[in-house]
Short mmCIF file of C-alpha atoms and ligand atoms in Angstrom, two decimals:
data_model
loop_
_atom_site.label_atom_id
_atom_site.label_comp_id
_atom_site.label_asym_id
_atom_site.label_seq_id
_atom_site.Cartn_x
_atom_site.Cartn_y
_atom_site.Cartn_z
CA MET L 1 -72.02 -0.36 8.93
CA GLN L 2 -71.94 3.14 7.07
CA ILE L 3 -73.20 2.27 3.66
CA ASN L 4 -73.41 5.33 0.97
CA PHE L 5 -75.64 5.39 -2.00
CA LEU L 6 -72.39 6.39 -4.44
CA ASP L 7 -68.91 7.81 -3.29
CA LEU L 8 -67.02 10.59 -4.35
CA LYS L 9 -65.02 10.95 -2.64
CA THR L 10 -63.76 6.84 -2.48
CA GLN L 11 -62.86 7.33 -5.70
CA TYR L 12 -60.95 10.92 -6.04
CA GLU L 13 -58.29 9.68 -3.69
CA THR L 14 -57.32 6.54 -5.56
CA ILE L 15 -57.23 9.21 -8.85
CA LYS L 16 -56.05 11.90 -6.24
CA GLU L 17 -51.37 12.68 -6.77
CA GLU L 18 -52.87 12.40 -10.98
CA ILE L 19 -55.74 15.15 -10.05
CA LYS L 20 -53.72 17.82 -8.47
CA ASN L 21 -51.13 17.81 -11.06
CA VAL L 22 -53.21 18.34 -13.95
CA LEU L 23 -55.84 20.86 -12.42
CA LEU L 24 -52.75 22.43 -11.21
CA ALA L 25 -50.92 22.65 -14.40
CA ALA L 26 -54.35 23.74 -15.87
CA VAL L 27 -54.96 26.61 -13.95
CA GLU L 28 -51.50 28.15 -14.44
CA SER L 29 -52.04 27.62 -18.30
CA GLY L 30 -53.71 30.66 -18.62
CA GLN L 31 -56.01 29.11 -21.42
CA TYR L 32 -59.94 28.54 -19.33
CA ILE L 33 -62.01 27.71 -21.98
CA MET L 34 -61.40 26.45 -26.15
CA GLY L 35 -58.10 25.09 -24.61
CA PRO L 36 -55.89 22.47 -25.26
CA ASN L 37 -57.82 19.92 -22.45
CA VAL L 38 -60.67 20.55 -24.17
CA LYS L 39 -59.00 20.14 -27.88
CA VAL L 40 -57.38 17.15 -26.84
CA PHE L 41 -60.30 14.96 -24.75
CA GLU L 42 -62.58 15.03 -28.12
CA GLN L 43 -60.63 13.47 -29.84
CA GLU L 44 -59.33 10.95 -26.67
CA ILE L 45 -63.47 10.21 -26.47
CA ALA L 46 -64.22 9.90 -29.97
CA SER L 47 -61.24 7.34 -30.40
CA TYR L 48 -62.71 5.66 -26.76
CA LEU L 49 -65.87 5.65 -28.26
CA GLY L 50 -65.61 4.76 -32.31
CA VAL L 51 -67.19 7.90 -33.64
CA LYS L 52 -65.65 10.29 -36.28
CA HIS L 53 -66.65 13.43 -33.83
CA ALA L 54 -66.86 13.82 -30.51
CA ILE L 55 -68.16 17.61 -29.64
CA ALA L 56 -67.82 18.88 -25.97
CA VAL L 57 -70.50 21.19 -25.08
CA ALA L 58 -71.85 22.36 -21.27
CA ASN L 59 -73.34 18.88 -19.56
CA GLY L 60 -76.32 15.98 -21.14
CA THR L 61 -79.11 18.35 -21.39
CA ASP L 62 -77.39 20.93 -23.25
CA ALA L 63 -75.87 17.74 -25.82
CA LEU L 64 -79.81 16.96 -26.82
CA VAL L 65 -81.08 20.51 -27.16
CA MET L 66 -78.40 21.84 -30.23
CA THR L 67 -78.02 17.97 -31.67
CA LEU L 68 -82.36 18.69 -32.05
CA ASP L 69 -81.57 22.32 -33.04
CA ALA L 70 -78.89 21.70 -35.58
CA LEU L 71 -81.18 18.74 -37.25
CA ARG L 72 -84.10 21.59 -37.50
CA ILE L 73 -86.08 20.01 -35.17
CA GLY L 74 -88.88 22.71 -34.10
CA PRO L 75 -92.15 23.14 -33.20
CA GLY L 76 -94.95 21.63 -35.85
CA ASP L 77 -92.42 18.33 -34.91
CA GLU L 78 -93.04 15.66 -32.65
CA VAL L 79 -90.86 12.64 -30.92
CA ILE L 80 -91.20 9.93 -29.20
CA THR L 81 -88.78 9.30 -26.09
CA SER L 82 -89.01 7.49 -23.49
CA PRO L 83 -91.65 7.93 -20.17
CA TYR L 84 -89.50 6.74 -17.76
CA THR L 85 -86.20 8.63 -17.78
CA PHE L 86 -84.71 11.45 -16.50
CA PHE L 87 -86.51 14.86 -17.38
CA ALA L 88 -84.13 16.32 -19.89
CA SER L 89 -84.93 13.49 -22.44
CA ALA L 90 -87.73 15.23 -23.63
CA GLU L 91 -87.03 18.74 -21.46
CA CYS L 92 -84.86 18.89 -24.48
CA ILE L 93 -87.27 18.35 -27.00
CA SER L 94 -89.77 20.70 -25.70
CA ARG L 95 -86.93 23.11 -25.10
CA VAL L 96 -86.63 23.52 -29.33
CA GLY L 97 -90.18 23.91 -29.75
CA ALA L 98 -91.06 20.72 -30.70
CA LYS L 99 -93.62 17.63 -29.54
CA PRO L 100 -92.81 14.85 -27.03
CA VAL L 101 -94.47 11.88 -27.58
CA PHE L 102 -94.60 9.01 -25.91
CA THR L 103 -94.17 5.40 -26.12
CA ASP L 104 -94.60 2.48 -23.13
CA ILE L 105 -91.40 0.70 -22.44
CA ASP L 106 -89.85 -2.44 -21.35
CA ALA L 107 -91.18 -4.93 -18.34
CA ASP L 108 -88.10 -6.10 -18.36
CA THR L 109 -84.54 -3.87 -20.08
CA LEU L 110 -87.16 -1.07 -18.70
CA ASN L 111 -86.34 0.57 -22.07
CA MET L 112 -88.33 1.29 -24.81
CA ASN L 113 -90.47 -1.32 -26.17
CA PRO L 114 -89.78 -1.06 -29.41
CA GLU L 115 -93.59 -2.38 -30.87
CA GLU L 116 -94.95 0.55 -28.92
CA ILE L 117 -92.45 2.71 -31.20
CA GLU L 118 -94.35 1.96 -34.41
CA LYS L 119 -98.68 2.85 -33.23
CA LYS L 120 -97.20 6.85 -31.55
CA ILE L 121 -95.27 7.35 -35.95
CA THR L 122 -97.36 10.38 -37.23
CA GLU L 123 -96.58 12.07 -40.53
CA LYS L 124 -95.14 15.02 -37.81
CA THR L 125 -92.91 12.85 -36.51
CA LYS L 126 -89.11 13.76 -37.25
CA ALA L 127 -86.48 11.41 -34.43
CA ILE L 128 -87.61 9.14 -32.15
CA ILE L 129 -84.47 10.20 -28.55
CA PRO L 130 -84.20 5.77 -27.34
CA VAL L 131 -83.29 6.04 -24.02
CA HIS L 132 -80.53 3.49 -22.71
CA ILE L 133 -81.99 3.73 -19.10
CA PHE L 134 -79.51 3.86 -15.90
CA GLY L 135 -77.02 2.17 -18.65
CA GLN L 136 -78.38 -0.65 -20.15
CA ALA L 137 -78.60 -1.00 -24.69
CA ALA L 138 -82.23 -0.31 -25.22
CA ASP L 139 -83.09 -2.36 -28.10
CA ILE L 140 -81.48 0.19 -29.77
CA GLU L 141 -80.91 -1.86 -33.17
CA ARG L 142 -84.66 -2.30 -33.95
CA ILE L 143 -85.39 1.03 -33.32
CA MET L 144 -82.33 2.64 -36.28
CA ALA L 145 -84.31 -0.34 -38.33
CA ILE L 146 -88.01 1.46 -37.70
CA ALA L 147 -86.36 4.99 -38.50
CA GLU L 148 -84.23 4.32 -41.27
CA LYS L 149 -88.83 2.42 -42.03
CA TYR L 150 -90.24 5.84 -41.92
CA GLY L 151 -87.16 8.36 -42.60
CA LEU L 152 -86.60 9.38 -38.81
CA HIS L 153 -83.49 10.89 -37.07
CA VAL L 154 -82.30 8.60 -33.44
CA ILE L 155 -80.75 10.66 -30.91
CA GLU L 156 -79.46 8.13 -28.11
CA ASP L 157 -79.81 9.75 -24.75
CA ALA L 158 -76.47 7.51 -23.53
CA CYS L 159 -76.82 10.16 -20.24
CA GLN L 160 -76.09 7.00 -17.82
CA ALA L 161 -74.68 4.25 -21.06
CA ILE L 162 -70.32 5.38 -21.27
CA GLY L 163 -68.34 2.34 -22.18
CA ALA L 164 -71.96 -0.20 -22.95
CA GLU L 165 -71.85 -1.86 -25.83
CA ILE L 166 -74.01 -3.84 -28.06
CA ASN L 167 -72.24 -5.90 -31.21
CA GLY L 168 -69.54 -4.48 -31.03
CA ARG L 169 -70.66 -0.51 -30.69
CA LYS L 170 -70.68 1.96 -28.31
CA LEU L 171 -73.72 2.69 -27.23
CA GLY L 172 -74.14 6.84 -28.12
CA THR L 173 -71.62 6.10 -31.68
CA ILE L 174 -75.31 3.93 -33.27
CA GLY L 175 -77.37 6.43 -33.77
CA LYS L 176 -77.12 9.97 -36.03
CA ALA L 177 -76.33 11.45 -32.72
CA GLY L 178 -75.32 10.54 -29.18
CA CYS L 179 -75.78 12.39 -26.06
CA PHE L 180 -73.71 11.79 -22.79
CA SER L 181 -73.49 13.83 -19.67
CA PHE L 182 -70.31 14.33 -18.02
CA PHE L 183 -72.88 15.22 -14.26
CA PRO L 184 -70.43 14.58 -11.16
CA THR L 185 -72.37 11.59 -10.22
CA LYS L 186 -72.45 9.53 -13.78
CA ASN L 187 -69.56 6.59 -14.65
CA LEU L 188 -67.59 9.34 -16.16
CA GLY L 189 -68.05 12.15 -13.87
CA ALA L 190 -66.43 15.07 -14.17
CA TYR L 191 -65.95 17.81 -10.82
CA GLY L 192 -68.60 20.10 -12.44
CA ASP L 193 -70.65 20.09 -14.92
CA GLY L 194 -70.07 18.57 -18.73
CA GLY L 195 -71.93 17.31 -21.85
CA LEU L 196 -70.80 15.55 -25.19
CA VAL L 197 -72.08 14.89 -28.63
CA VAL L 198 -71.13 12.43 -30.82
CA THR L 199 -71.33 11.87 -34.38
CA ASN L 200 -70.45 10.35 -37.77
CA ASP L 201 -72.06 12.92 -39.72
CA ASP L 202 -69.73 16.00 -40.38
CA ASP L 203 -72.30 18.16 -41.42
CA LEU L 204 -73.78 17.73 -38.35
CA ALA L 205 -71.00 17.54 -35.79
CA GLU L 206 -69.71 21.07 -37.93
CA LYS L 207 -73.23 21.89 -37.20
CA ILE L 208 -72.90 21.62 -33.31
CA LYS L 209 -69.28 22.91 -33.05
CA LEU L 210 -70.83 26.85 -34.99
CA LEU L 211 -73.84 26.20 -31.68
CA ARG L 212 -71.98 26.22 -28.80
CA VAL L 213 -70.14 29.42 -28.89
CA HIS L 214 -72.60 31.99 -30.29
CA GLY L 215 -72.78 30.28 -34.26
CA SER L 216 -69.46 32.15 -34.47
CA ARG L 217 -66.76 30.42 -36.43
CA VAL L 218 -65.00 33.60 -35.80
CA LYS L 219 -64.71 35.63 -33.55
CA TYR L 220 -67.46 38.13 -33.83
CA PHE L 221 -68.45 37.65 -37.00
CA HIS L 222 -72.20 35.22 -36.26
CA THR L 223 -73.99 33.02 -39.05
CA ILE L 224 -77.04 31.41 -36.42
CA ILE L 225 -78.01 32.00 -33.25
CA GLY L 226 -76.51 29.46 -31.08
CA TYR L 227 -75.61 28.96 -27.58
CA ASN L 228 -72.83 29.93 -25.10
CA SER L 229 -71.98 25.60 -23.78
CA ARG L 230 -68.43 25.01 -23.53
CA LEU L 231 -67.10 22.45 -21.54
CA ASP L 232 -64.00 24.05 -19.42
CA GLU L 233 -60.70 23.32 -19.59
CA ILE L 234 -60.40 21.77 -16.19
CA GLN L 235 -63.31 20.12 -15.93
CA ALA L 236 -61.92 18.27 -19.80
CA ALA L 237 -58.57 17.34 -17.74
CA ILE L 238 -60.22 16.17 -14.74
CA LEU L 239 -61.90 13.82 -17.26
CA ARG L 240 -59.15 12.99 -19.18
CA VAL L 241 -57.15 11.33 -16.38
CA LYS L 242 -61.16 9.73 -15.40
CA LEU L 243 -61.39 8.07 -19.36
CA LYS L 244 -58.77 6.36 -18.82
CA HIS L 245 -60.40 4.25 -16.33
CA ILE L 246 -63.29 4.30 -17.36
CA ASP L 247 -62.75 0.46 -18.53
CA ALA L 248 -61.99 -0.31 -15.08
CA TRP L 249 -64.66 1.13 -12.84
CA ASN L 250 -67.43 0.15 -15.25
CA GLU L 251 -66.32 -3.90 -15.21
CA ALA L 252 -66.21 -3.41 -11.35
CA ARG L 253 -69.74 -2.72 -11.70
CA ARG L 254 -70.83 -5.18 -13.90
CA GLN L 255 -68.84 -7.25 -10.83
CA LYS L 256 -70.93 -6.35 -7.93
CA ALA L 257 -74.64 -6.16 -9.93
CA LYS L 258 -73.67 -10.01 -10.72
CA LEU L 259 -73.89 -10.78 -6.76
CA TYR L 260 -75.78 -8.56 -5.75
CA ASN L 261 -77.89 -10.70 -8.82
CA GLU L 262 -77.00 -13.83 -7.13
CA LEU L 263 -77.67 -12.87 -3.90
CA LEU L 264 -80.71 -11.60 -4.74
CA GLN L 265 -82.58 -15.15 -6.96
CA ASN L 266 -84.84 -15.74 -4.74
CA THR L 267 -86.69 -13.37 -3.24
CA PRO L 268 -88.98 -11.51 -4.84
CA VAL L 269 -87.42 -8.30 -5.99
CA LYS L 270 -86.85 -8.70 -9.95
CA THR L 271 -82.84 -7.72 -10.84
CA PRO L 272 -82.13 -6.09 -14.11
CA GLY L 273 -83.31 -7.96 -16.84
CA VAL L 274 -80.21 -8.00 -19.19
CA LYS L 275 -79.71 -9.68 -22.57
CA ASP L 276 -76.39 -9.80 -22.88
CA GLU L 277 -73.15 -9.20 -20.47
CA LYS L 278 -71.26 -6.01 -21.93
CA SER L 279 -74.56 -3.96 -22.72
CA HIS L 280 -74.88 -3.54 -19.50
CA VAL L 281 -72.40 -0.52 -17.59
CA TYR L 282 -75.18 -0.32 -14.20
CA HIS L 283 -74.94 3.73 -13.88
CA LEU L 284 -77.63 2.62 -11.01
CA TYR L 285 -78.72 -1.11 -10.24
CA THR L 286 -82.54 -0.88 -10.18
CA ILE L 287 -84.71 -3.98 -8.24
CA LEU L 288 -88.72 -3.63 -8.80
CA ALA L 289 -89.65 -4.54 -5.36
CA PRO L 290 -93.46 -5.34 -3.78
CA GLU L 291 -93.99 -3.18 -1.45
CA ARG L 292 -91.37 -1.14 -2.32
CA ASP L 293 -92.01 2.02 0.02
CA GLU L 294 -91.88 -0.19 2.96
CA LEU L 295 -88.69 -1.71 2.16
CA LYS L 296 -86.57 1.19 1.14
CA LYS L 297 -88.39 1.64 5.23
CA TYR L 298 -86.84 -1.10 6.31
CA LEU L 299 -83.55 -1.24 4.51
CA GLU L 300 -83.72 2.80 6.15
CA GLN L 301 -84.05 1.90 9.24
CA LYS L 302 -80.95 -0.35 8.58
CA GLY L 303 -78.38 2.44 7.73
CA ILE L 304 -79.41 1.06 3.92
CA PRO L 305 -79.02 4.11 1.43
CA THR L 306 -81.90 4.39 -1.87
CA GLY L 307 -82.54 5.58 -4.39
CA ILE L 308 -86.13 5.43 -6.15
CA TYR L 309 -85.84 6.91 -9.98
CA TYR L 310 -87.77 7.34 -11.25
CA PRO L 311 -90.93 8.34 -8.67
CA LEU L 312 -93.71 9.62 -11.79
CA PRO L 313 -93.12 8.96 -15.10
CA LEU L 314 -92.43 11.25 -17.41
CA HIS L 315 -96.07 12.18 -19.49
CA LEU L 316 -98.04 12.06 -15.78
CA GLN L 317 -95.48 15.43 -15.01
CA GLU L 318 -96.65 18.43 -14.27
CA ALA L 319 -94.69 20.02 -16.70
CA TYR L 320 -96.66 17.80 -19.24
CA LYS L 321 -100.54 18.28 -18.75
CA ASN L 322 -100.90 19.57 -21.21
CA LEU L 323 -99.80 16.68 -23.85
CA GLY L 324 -103.18 14.93 -21.84
CA TYR L 325 -101.95 12.58 -20.89
CA LYS L 326 -103.72 10.71 -18.35
CA LYS L 327 -103.15 6.95 -15.52
CA GLY L 328 -102.94 3.66 -17.25
CA ASP L 329 -101.58 5.09 -21.01
CA LEU L 330 -97.96 3.90 -20.35
CA PRO L 331 -99.09 0.98 -18.04
CA VAL L 332 -95.46 -0.21 -17.67
CA ALA L 333 -93.80 2.87 -16.92
CA GLU L 334 -96.17 3.63 -14.23
CA GLU L 335 -96.07 0.36 -12.59
CA THR L 336 -92.16 0.62 -12.27
CA CYS L 337 -92.42 4.29 -11.08
CA GLU L 338 -94.24 2.58 -7.89
CA LYS L 339 -91.73 -0.38 -7.41
CA ASN L 340 -88.62 0.46 -8.94
CA LEU L 341 -86.12 1.10 -6.71
CA SER L 342 -81.76 1.50 -6.62
CA LEU L 343 -79.74 -0.69 -4.78
CA PRO L 344 -75.71 1.98 -3.79
CA LEU L 345 -73.69 1.06 -6.25
CA TYR L 346 -70.47 2.93 -7.70
CA PRO L 347 -66.83 0.55 -8.00
CA GLU L 348 -65.56 0.80 -4.73
CA LEU L 349 -68.69 -0.24 -3.22
CA PRO L 350 -67.66 -3.04 -0.57
CA GLU L 351 -69.05 -6.20 -1.92
CA LYS L 352 -69.30 -6.24 2.15
CA HIS L 353 -72.23 -3.79 2.18
CA ILE L 354 -73.59 -5.59 -1.19
CA LYS L 355 -73.57 -8.62 1.13
CA TYR L 356 -75.22 -6.58 4.34
CA ILE L 357 -77.25 -5.06 1.56
CA ALA L 358 -79.34 -8.22 0.35
CA ASP L 359 -79.44 -9.99 3.71
CA ALA L 360 -81.51 -7.19 4.88
CA ILE L 361 -84.09 -7.70 1.75
CA ILE L 362 -83.66 -11.54 1.93
CA GLU L 363 -84.69 -10.61 6.14
CA TYR L 364 -87.87 -8.02 4.86
CA TYR L 365 -89.89 -10.66 3.27
CA LYS L 366 -89.46 -13.31 5.37
CA LYS L 367 -90.91 -11.56 7.49
CA GLY L 368 -94.27 -10.08 5.17
C1 LIG U 401 -78.53 13.06 -17.13
C2 LIG U 401 -78.85 13.00 -17.96
C3 LIG U 401 -79.03 13.27 -18.53
C4 LIG U 401 -78.73 15.49 -18.23
O1 LIG U 401 -77.67 15.86 -18.22
P1 LIG U 401 -77.20 17.29 -17.54
O2 LIG U 401 -75.71 17.28 -17.49
O3 LIG U 401 -77.44 16.07 -16.25
O4 LIG U 401 -77.29 18.32 -18.02
C5 LIG U 401 -80.22 13.53 -19.78
N1 LIG U 401 -80.73 12.38 -19.42
C6 LIG U 401 -80.33 11.03 -18.92
C7 LIG U 401 -80.77 9.85 -19.39
C8 LIG U 401 -79.60 11.08 -18.23
O5 LIG U 401 -79.51 10.46 -17.13
#
């Protein structure tokens, strides 16, 4: 059996005709940067998410960097985030000259533990960046309450969580701003890089629109120092097609995750701890497994690819040596890095593959 961890080509086959048409139209239009597709995509995704402003940018990392910059966060400031995430969630903080402060995660959801956040707040703290890791809602309502109490901005890193919601509100629209990535492997992926900032704040939206085009509202007149960070017309055209399918794709991911959960029920692995169904879109299906490395090897021999997201928490990365953390400082994140294993999951993954994978996991632990 040929099992893929992710299969973007199969998904392409299901939307091929439409993609070909919009690509050709975009190429033939002669407008390649900040044209009609970007504009309409911004309106469509704002409406999908239920948010006032959506500003398309070059990638998810830029979305985060420009949001921090627009909020005037910089040298001397501290921003609290998760140590268990992709590097960009903290890199953006360092990029604007501020200091990332890492706080431990909840062993069940693998998201920032609100109880730990409050302990890390100082006079220098300006913002919190909760990451909705693997597509599951962080405890955003409690984080909002903490932020309000201390007058902090909340910037949601929703790069893995498009379409997930909590109490009827889409993730990314609850904080001051939400940032998304359209990297090809994300749940809503372009065929190249792309990103998005969303906000209900008019001033912040204006500022980000300015920043993405060199701080310029009128061509060749620059009011602030900006960036060159735009979404291409071609990518916007592709994303407009794919946005129509996102709910169905996320639902398919949920169904497949449910099947994994059922099949793995009586094994020593811990399946994702989910509070409510709609709050998770399973960008990744990640289990915590005893003897993780041995299990991974065993599955590999059976033709089952798996992934480790992530092998090293951010507070122990070489790039952050200067922050002075040591092993043992954030024990839950550290243990999670030793046990996590992501299993194949994508909307088109055949159920028989899931059964084969679950059987192999059951077999492995029987042997041990
Ligand atoms: C993918 C990702 C990013 C960065 O997005 P890019 O588009 O790759 O720049 C940031 N944070 C998280 C949690 C991500 O998964």
